Coordinates of C-alpha atoms in Angstrom, one line a residue:
M1 CA 91.7 133.9 -78.8
T2 CA 90.5 136.0 -76.0
G3 CA 88.2 138.2 -78.0
R4 CA 84.7 137.8 -79.3
P5 CA 84.6 136.4 -82.9
G6 CA 84.2 139.7 -84.7
S7 CA 84.5 143.2 -83.4
T8 CA 83.1 146.6 -84.0
G9 CA 85.1 149.2 -85.9
R10 CA 87.8 151.1 -84.1
T11 CA 86.9 154.5 -82.9
G12 CA 89.5 157.3 -83.4
T13 CA 89.9 160.4 -81.4
T14 CA 87.0 162.1 -83.2
G15 CA 84.6 159.2 -82.2
R16 CA 84.1 158.3 -85.8
V17 CA 84.1 154.7 -86.9
G18 CA 86.6 153.5 -89.4
R19 CA 89.4 150.9 -89.4
G20 CA 92.9 152.1 -89.4
G21 CA 91.8 155.7 -90.1
G22 CA 90.0 154.7 -93.3
Q23 CA 86.4 155.1 -94.2
A24 CA 83.8 152.9 -92.5
S25 CA 82.8 149.8 -94.6
A26 CA 79.4 148.3 -95.2
G27 CA 80.2 145.8 -92.5
E28 CA 80.9 148.5 -90.0
L29 CA 77.6 150.2 -90.9
L30 CA 75.8 147.0 -90.3
E31 CA 77.5 146.6 -86.9
L32 CA 76.3 150.1 -86.0
V33 CA 72.8 149.2 -86.9
R34 CA 72.8 145.8 -85.2
S35 CA 74.3 147.3 -82.0
G36 CA 71.7 150.2 -82.0
R37 CA 74.5 152.8 -82.0
A38 CA 73.1 154.3 -85.2
V39 CA 69.8 153.3 -86.8
T40 CA 69.1 156.1 -89.4
R41 CA 71.0 157.3 -92.4
G42 CA 71.6 160.6 -90.7
A43 CA 73.0 159.0 -87.6
L44 CA 75.3 156.8 -89.7
Q45 CA 76.6 159.9 -91.5
Q46 CA 77.3 161.6 -88.2
V47 CA 79.0 158.6 -86.5
T48 CA 81.2 157.6 -89.5
G49 CA 81.8 161.0 -91.2
L50 CA 80.8 159.5 -94.5
S51 CA 78.8 161.5 -97.1
R52 CA 75.1 160.9 -97.7
A53 CA 75.9 159.3 -101.1
T54 CA 78.6 157.0 -99.6
V55 CA 76.3 155.8 -96.8
G56 CA 73.6 155.2 -99.4
Q57 CA 76.0 153.1 -101.5
R58 CA 77.1 151.0 -98.5
L59 CA 73.6 150.5 -97.4
D60 CA 72.5 149.5 -100.8
R61 CA 74.8 146.5 -100.7
L62 CA 73.3 145.4 -97.4
F63 CA 69.8 145.8 -98.7
R64 CA 70.5 143.8 -101.8
A65 CA 72.0 141.0 -99.6
G66 CA 68.8 141.0 -97.6
W67 CA 70.6 141.8 -94.4
L68 CA 68.9 145.2 -93.7
R69 CA 65.4 146.4 -93.9
E70 CA 63.6 149.7 -93.2
G71 CA 61.6 150.0 -90.0
A72 CA 59.2 152.5 -88.7
G73 CA 59.8 156.2 -88.9
G74 CA 62.2 157.5 -86.2
P75 CA 62.5 160.9 -84.5
V76 CA 63.0 163.9 -86.7
D77 CA 66.7 164.5 -87.2
S78 CA 66.5 168.3 -87.6
P79 CA 65.5 170.7 -84.8
L80 CA 63.6 172.6 -87.5
G81 CA 61.2 169.8 -87.9
G82 CA 60.3 167.9 -91.1
R83 CA 59.6 164.4 -92.1
P84 CA 60.6 161.7 -89.6
S85 CA 63.7 159.7 -90.5
I86 CA 63.3 156.1 -91.5
T87 CA 64.9 153.7 -89.1
L88 CA 67.1 150.8 -90.2
E89 CA 66.9 147.3 -88.8
F90 CA 68.9 144.1 -89.1
D91 CA 66.7 141.7 -91.0
D92 CA 66.9 138.4 -89.1
S93 CA 64.5 136.6 -91.6
H94 CA 67.1 136.0 -94.3
A95 CA 68.9 133.1 -92.6
V96 CA 68.8 130.7 -89.6
V97 CA 71.4 129.1 -87.4
L98 CA 71.8 125.5 -86.2
A99 CA 73.1 124.9 -82.7
A100 CA 73.8 121.9 -80.5
D101 CA 74.8 121.4 -76.9
L102 CA 76.5 118.1 -76.2
E103 CA 76.8 116.5 -72.8
T104 CA 78.2 113.1 -71.8
R105 CA 75.0 111.1 -72.4
H106 CA 72.5 113.7 -73.7
A107 CA 72.3 116.4 -76.3
R108 CA 70.0 119.3 -77.3
A109 CA 69.8 120.8 -80.7
A110 CA 67.8 123.6 -82.2
V111 CA 67.1 125.9 -85.2
L112 CA 67.5 129.5 -84.1
S113 CA 66.7 132.9 -85.7
L114 CA 69.6 135.3 -86.2
T115 CA 68.4 137.2 -83.1
G116 CA 68.4 134.1 -80.9
E117 CA 64.8 132.9 -81.0
I118 CA 64.5 129.1 -80.9
L119 CA 62.3 128.0 -83.8
A120 CA 62.5 124.3 -83.3
E121 CA 64.2 122.1 -80.7
H122 CA 65.0 118.5 -79.9
S123 CA 66.7 116.7 -77.0
G124 CA 67.6 113.1 -76.6
T125 CA 70.2 110.5 -75.7
L126 CA 73.5 111.0 -77.5
V127 CA 76.5 109.3 -75.8
I128 CA 79.8 111.2 -76.2
Q129 CA 81.8 108.0 -75.7
D130 CA 80.4 106.7 -78.9
G131 CA 82.9 108.9 -80.6
P132 CA 82.8 112.0 -82.8
G133 CA 81.9 110.2 -86.1
A134 CA 78.8 108.6 -84.7
V135 CA 77.7 111.6 -82.6
L136 CA 78.1 114.2 -85.2
G137 CA 76.5 112.0 -87.9
E138 CA 73.5 111.7 -85.7
L139 CA 73.4 115.4 -85.1
G140 CA 73.3 115.9 -88.8
R141 CA 70.1 113.8 -88.9
W142 CA 68.6 115.8 -86.0
F143 CA 69.3 119.1 -87.8
A144 CA 67.6 117.9 -91.0
E145 CA 64.5 116.9 -89.1
L146 CA 64.5 120.2 -87.1
L147 CA 64.7 122.3 -90.3
E148 CA 61.7 120.5 -91.6
K149 CA 59.9 121.0 -88.3
A150 CA 60.7 124.7 -88.3
G151 CA 59.6 125.2 -91.9
H152 CA 63.0 126.3 -93.2
R153 CA 65.2 125.1 -96.1
A154 CA 68.7 123.9 -95.6
A155 CA 69.8 126.6 -98.0
E156 CA 68.8 129.2 -95.4
V157 CA 71.3 127.9 -92.8
C158 CA 74.3 130.3 -92.5
G159 CA 76.2 128.3 -89.9
V160 CA 76.3 125.7 -87.1
G161 CA 77.4 126.3 -83.5
L162 CA 78.5 123.4 -81.2
A163 CA 79.0 123.4 -77.4
V164 CA 81.1 120.6 -76.2
P165 CA 82.1 119.4 -72.7
G166 CA 85.9 119.9 -73.1
P167 CA 88.6 122.5 -73.7
V168 CA 88.5 123.8 -77.3
D169 CA 91.2 125.5 -79.5
T170 CA 88.8 127.8 -81.2
D171 CA 91.2 128.6 -84.0
T172 CA 90.9 124.9 -85.2
G173 CA 87.6 123.9 -83.6
R174 CA 89.3 120.8 -82.1
V175 CA 89.1 119.7 -78.5
V176 CA 92.4 119.5 -76.6
Q177 CA 92.9 116.6 -74.2
P178 CA 89.3 116.4 -73.0
P179 CA 89.0 114.3 -69.8
I180 CA 85.4 113.2 -70.4
M181 CA 85.4 113.0 -74.3
P182 CA 87.4 109.8 -75.2
G183 CA 88.3 109.6 -78.8
W184 CA 87.7 113.3 -79.5
D185 CA 91.1 114.7 -78.8
G186 CA 92.3 116.6 -81.9
Y187 CA 89.4 115.4 -84.1
D188 CA 88.2 117.5 -87.0
I189 CA 84.8 118.4 -85.5
R190 CA 84.2 121.2 -88.0
G191 CA 84.8 119.0 -91.0
R192 CA 82.8 116.1 -89.8
M193 CA 79.8 118.3 -88.8
A194 CA 79.9 120.2 -92.1
G195 CA 79.9 116.8 -93.9
A196 CA 77.1 115.4 -91.8
F197 CA 75.0 118.5 -92.5
T198 CA 75.5 118.1 -96.2
E199 CA 74.9 114.3 -96.0
H200 CA 71.5 114.7 -94.4
T201 CA 70.2 117.9 -96.0
G202 CA 71.8 117.9 -99.5
A203 CA 72.9 121.5 -99.0
P204 CA 76.5 122.7 -99.4
P205 CA 78.7 122.8 -96.2
V206 CA 78.3 125.8 -93.9
P207 CA 80.7 127.3 -91.4
V208 CA 80.9 125.4 -88.1
L209 CA 82.1 127.0 -84.9
V210 CA 82.9 125.0 -81.8
D211 CA 83.5 126.1 -78.2
N212 CA 83.4 124.8 -74.6
D213 CA 79.9 124.4 -73.2
A214 CA 80.5 126.5 -70.1
N215 CA 81.9 129.3 -72.3
L216 CA 78.8 129.3 -74.5
M217 CA 76.4 129.0 -71.6
A218 CA 78.1 132.1 -70.0
Y219 CA 78.0 133.9 -73.4
G220 CA 74.3 133.2 -73.8
E221 CA 73.3 134.1 -70.2
Q222 CA 75.4 137.3 -70.2
R223 CA 74.1 138.6 -73.5
T224 CA 70.4 137.9 -72.8
G225 CA 70.2 138.7 -69.1
Y226 CA 73.3 140.6 -67.9
S227 CA 74.5 142.6 -70.9
G228 CA 75.5 145.5 -68.6
C229 CA 77.8 143.2 -66.5
S230 CA 81.4 143.8 -67.6
A231 CA 82.8 140.8 -65.7
F232 CA 80.5 137.7 -65.7
V233 CA 81.3 134.2 -64.5
L234 CA 79.2 131.0 -64.9
V235 CA 80.1 127.8 -63.2
K236 CA 78.6 124.6 -64.7
V237 CA 78.4 121.6 -62.3
S238 CA 77.3 118.5 -64.0
T239 CA 79.3 115.4 -64.9
G240 CA 82.3 117.6 -64.5
I241 CA 82.9 121.2 -63.4
G242 CA 83.8 124.1 -65.7
A243 CA 83.6 127.8 -65.8
G244 CA 82.9 130.3 -68.5
V245 CA 84.1 133.9 -68.2
V246 CA 82.8 136.9 -70.2
V247 CA 84.7 140.1 -69.9
D248 CA 83.5 143.3 -71.6
G249 CA 81.1 141.2 -73.7
S250 CA 83.8 138.8 -74.9
I251 CA 84.5 135.2 -73.9
Y252 CA 87.8 134.9 -72.1
R253 CA 89.4 131.7 -73.3
G254 CA 93.1 132.0 -72.3
I255 CA 96.0 131.2 -74.6
D256 CA 94.6 128.0 -76.1
G257 CA 91.1 127.5 -74.8
G258 CA 92.0 126.2 -71.3
A259 CA 90.6 129.1 -69.3
G260 CA 87.9 128.2 -66.8
D261 CA 88.8 124.6 -66.3
I262 CA 88.4 124.9 -62.5
G263 CA 87.3 121.3 -62.1
H264 CA 90.9 120.3 -62.2
I265 CA 92.1 122.6 -59.5
R266 CA 93.6 120.4 -56.8
V267 CA 91.8 120.6 -53.4
G268 CA 93.8 118.0 -51.4
A269 CA 91.4 115.1 -51.6
E270 CA 92.6 111.6 -52.4
A271 CA 89.9 110.7 -55.0
Q272 CA 91.1 110.0 -58.5
C273 CA 89.7 112.2 -61.3
R274 CA 88.8 111.1 -64.8
C275 CA 91.7 113.1 -66.0
G276 CA 94.0 110.6 -64.3
S277 CA 95.2 112.9 -61.5
Y278 CA 94.2 112.8 -57.8
G279 CA 92.5 115.5 -55.8
C280 CA 90.8 117.4 -58.5
L281 CA 87.7 119.4 -57.5
A282 CA 85.6 117.5 -60.1
A283 CA 86.6 114.2 -58.4
V284 CA 84.9 115.2 -55.2
A285 CA 82.3 117.9 -56.0
S286 CA 80.8 117.3 -59.4
G287 CA 77.4 115.7 -60.2
G288 CA 79.2 112.5 -61.0
A289 CA 81.1 112.5 -57.7
V290 CA 77.9 113.1 -55.8
A291 CA 76.2 110.3 -57.7
R292 CA 79.0 107.9 -56.8
R293 CA 78.7 108.7 -53.1
L294 CA 75.0 108.2 -53.2
A295 CA 75.4 104.8 -55.0
E296 CA 77.9 103.8 -52.3
A297 CA 75.2 104.6 -49.7
G298 CA 72.7 102.4 -51.6
V299 CA 70.8 105.2 -53.3
P300 CA 70.3 104.5 -57.1
A301 CA 72.3 107.2 -58.9
A302 CA 74.7 106.9 -61.8
S303 CA 75.1 110.5 -63.1
G304 CA 74.6 114.2 -62.4
S305 CA 71.2 114.0 -64.0
D306 CA 70.1 111.3 -61.5
V307 CA 71.3 113.6 -58.7
R308 CA 69.3 116.5 -60.2
D309 CA 66.2 114.3 -60.1
L310 CA 66.8 113.3 -56.5
L311 CA 67.3 116.9 -55.5
A312 CA 64.0 117.9 -57.2
S313 CA 62.2 115.2 -55.2
G314 CA 63.6 116.4 -52.0
H315 CA 65.9 113.5 -51.2
P316 CA 67.6 114.3 -47.9
E317 CA 70.9 112.5 -48.5
A318 CA 71.2 114.0 -52.0
A319 CA 70.6 117.4 -50.5
A320 CA 73.2 117.0 -47.8
L321 CA 75.9 115.8 -50.3
A322 CA 75.0 118.6 -52.7
R323 CA 75.5 121.2 -50.0
E324 CA 78.8 119.6 -49.1
A325 CA 79.9 119.7 -52.7
G326 CA 78.8 123.3 -52.9
R327 CA 81.0 124.2 -50.0
M328 CA 84.0 122.6 -51.7
V329 CA 83.2 124.5 -54.9
G330 CA 82.7 127.7 -53.0
D331 CA 86.1 127.4 -51.4
V332 CA 87.7 127.4 -54.9
L333 CA 85.4 130.1 -56.1
A334 CA 86.6 132.4 -53.4
T335 CA 89.9 132.6 -55.2
V336 CA 88.2 133.0 -58.6
V337 CA 86.1 135.9 -57.3
T338 CA 89.1 137.6 -55.7
L339 CA 91.0 137.3 -58.9
L340 CA 88.3 138.4 -61.4
N341 CA 86.0 140.6 -59.2
P342 CA 82.9 139.7 -61.2
G343 CA 79.6 141.4 -60.9
V344 CA 77.6 138.2 -61.4
L345 CA 78.5 134.6 -60.4
M346 CA 76.0 132.2 -61.9
I347 CA 75.7 128.6 -60.9
A348 CA 74.3 126.2 -63.6
G349 CA 74.1 122.5 -64.4
D350 CA 72.7 119.5 -62.7
L351 CA 73.5 120.5 -59.1
A352 CA 72.4 124.2 -59.5
G353 CA 69.7 124.0 -56.8
T354 CA 69.1 125.4 -53.3
S355 CA 71.3 122.9 -51.4
F356 CA 74.4 123.4 -53.6
L357 CA 74.0 127.1 -53.8
T358 CA 73.7 127.4 -50.0
G359 CA 77.0 125.5 -49.7
V360 CA 78.7 127.7 -52.3
R361 CA 77.6 130.9 -50.5
E362 CA 78.7 129.6 -47.1
L363 CA 82.4 129.2 -48.1
L364 CA 82.5 131.9 -50.8
Y365 CA 81.5 134.7 -48.4
Q366 CA 83.6 133.2 -45.6
R367 CA 86.9 132.9 -47.6
A368 CA 86.7 135.8 -50.2
L369 CA 87.7 139.3 -49.4
P370 CA 84.6 141.4 -48.4
R371 CA 85.6 143.9 -51.1
S372 CA 85.4 141.2 -53.8
T373 CA 81.9 140.2 -52.8
A374 CA 80.4 143.6 -51.9
H375 CA 78.8 144.1 -55.3
L376 CA 78.6 140.4 -56.3
D377 CA 75.3 138.7 -57.2
V378 CA 75.3 134.9 -56.8
V379 CA 72.5 133.6 -59.0
T380 CA 71.3 130.5 -60.8
S381 CA 70.7 130.1 -64.6
R382 CA 67.9 132.1 -66.3
L383 CA 68.0 130.2 -69.5
G384 CA 68.4 126.7 -68.0
E385 CA 69.1 123.9 -70.5
R386 CA 68.8 126.4 -73.4
A387 CA 71.8 128.5 -72.4
G388 CA 74.4 126.6 -74.4
L389 CA 72.1 126.6 -77.5
I390 CA 71.6 130.4 -77.3
G391 CA 75.3 131.0 -76.7
A392 CA 76.3 128.8 -79.6
G393 CA 73.8 130.5 -81.9
A394 CA 75.1 133.9 -80.9
L395 CA 78.7 132.8 -81.5
V396 CA 77.8 132.0 -85.1
V397 CA 76.0 135.2 -85.7
E398 CA 78.7 137.4 -84.2
H399 CA 81.3 135.6 -86.3
L400 CA 79.5 135.8 -89.6
Y401 CA 78.3 139.4 -89.2
A402 CA 81.5 140.8 -87.9
P403 CA 82.5 143.8 -90.1
E404 CA 85.4 142.3 -91.8
R405 CA 83.5 139.0 -92.5
V406 CA 80.6 141.0 -93.9
E407 CA 82.9 142.5 -96.5
E408 CA 84.2 139.0 -97.5
R409 CA 80.6 137.6 -97.8
L410 CA 79.3 140.6 -99.8
L411 CA 82.2 140.2 -102.2
A412 CA 81.5 136.5 -102.5
L413 CA 77.9 137.4 -103.4
G414 CA 79.1 139.8 -106.1
M415 CA 77.9 142.9 -104.2

């Protein structure tokens, strides 16, 4: 469960691509083109060791499926000159992806291209406590409306990606004991979402992939802005606190999806957490915790989003409490940074502003080993509220266009 859904072909000692010593498949050729490692027929022959005829046969299957197209002429392959080689491109126009990012009281949904461009988007109130049946049913309606808005047919959808605010067993797509998702534990999210999609669009069910929101935010941010960073950590501080970790381009999930749940690290406080325990980081330093302290002081605030609005307006007490929360989170992150030695630590979510970030930096640089922070960039989100959507879309694409799954899908299409 620690790897990215789908992988490139294994490379043997000769540097040629082919699984288990065999010949490279059509799926592996597509992966080479998508990754930019080989984008001409000649380059594919060189990387894989396949003959010209075999490469042509493999590519023909991909062309007939509509997954490849020819681009502009590339550089001349031969030092003796001649006609420029025709480049190959992944054709992202043959399908679209649906994605949604669920929070406790709000959700965002979108139609995306296969290369991550948002084609249509909607956000609105969707209360996680209303339960999975109601929430996923409403998402199905949103998706149908978004497809119409984007000008795409439901038959063009190849999959759905969902980001949820709880730990997920990605093998089953079910959340596992989520503290802030009552009624969702063990629920068949994939089945209900696929059914809601069919109910509202009339199209056959499509694959549904589910992952934790911080994981998918981290995946989206790392792929789009920090692809060269081999160890990337994103910390989301909203109603709760969670972290997503991307190592060598793959989401690190742990044994059963519990990696990154730093909001439930005990920090010695007496406050009771929503998980039922006392002293969790989320109980004293999350957006919800800051909102409670503001409310106790007579400042109207009921959620992390309310705190975000107060911070944006320059509210002094909100800023002071956000900085204090940042210091508590920074103290925990000193251990995280020492353990993982990331190149980028990104702060995201409702509290991800100057006050909170200042507090994080104060304690992080005070407590972590200098060697662990010497090459560390502490930054805020680039994608903002779209990070989870883009990560969820990428999760679906990487799953469906993984080499082994490409072979399965081509066979299903009779190619």
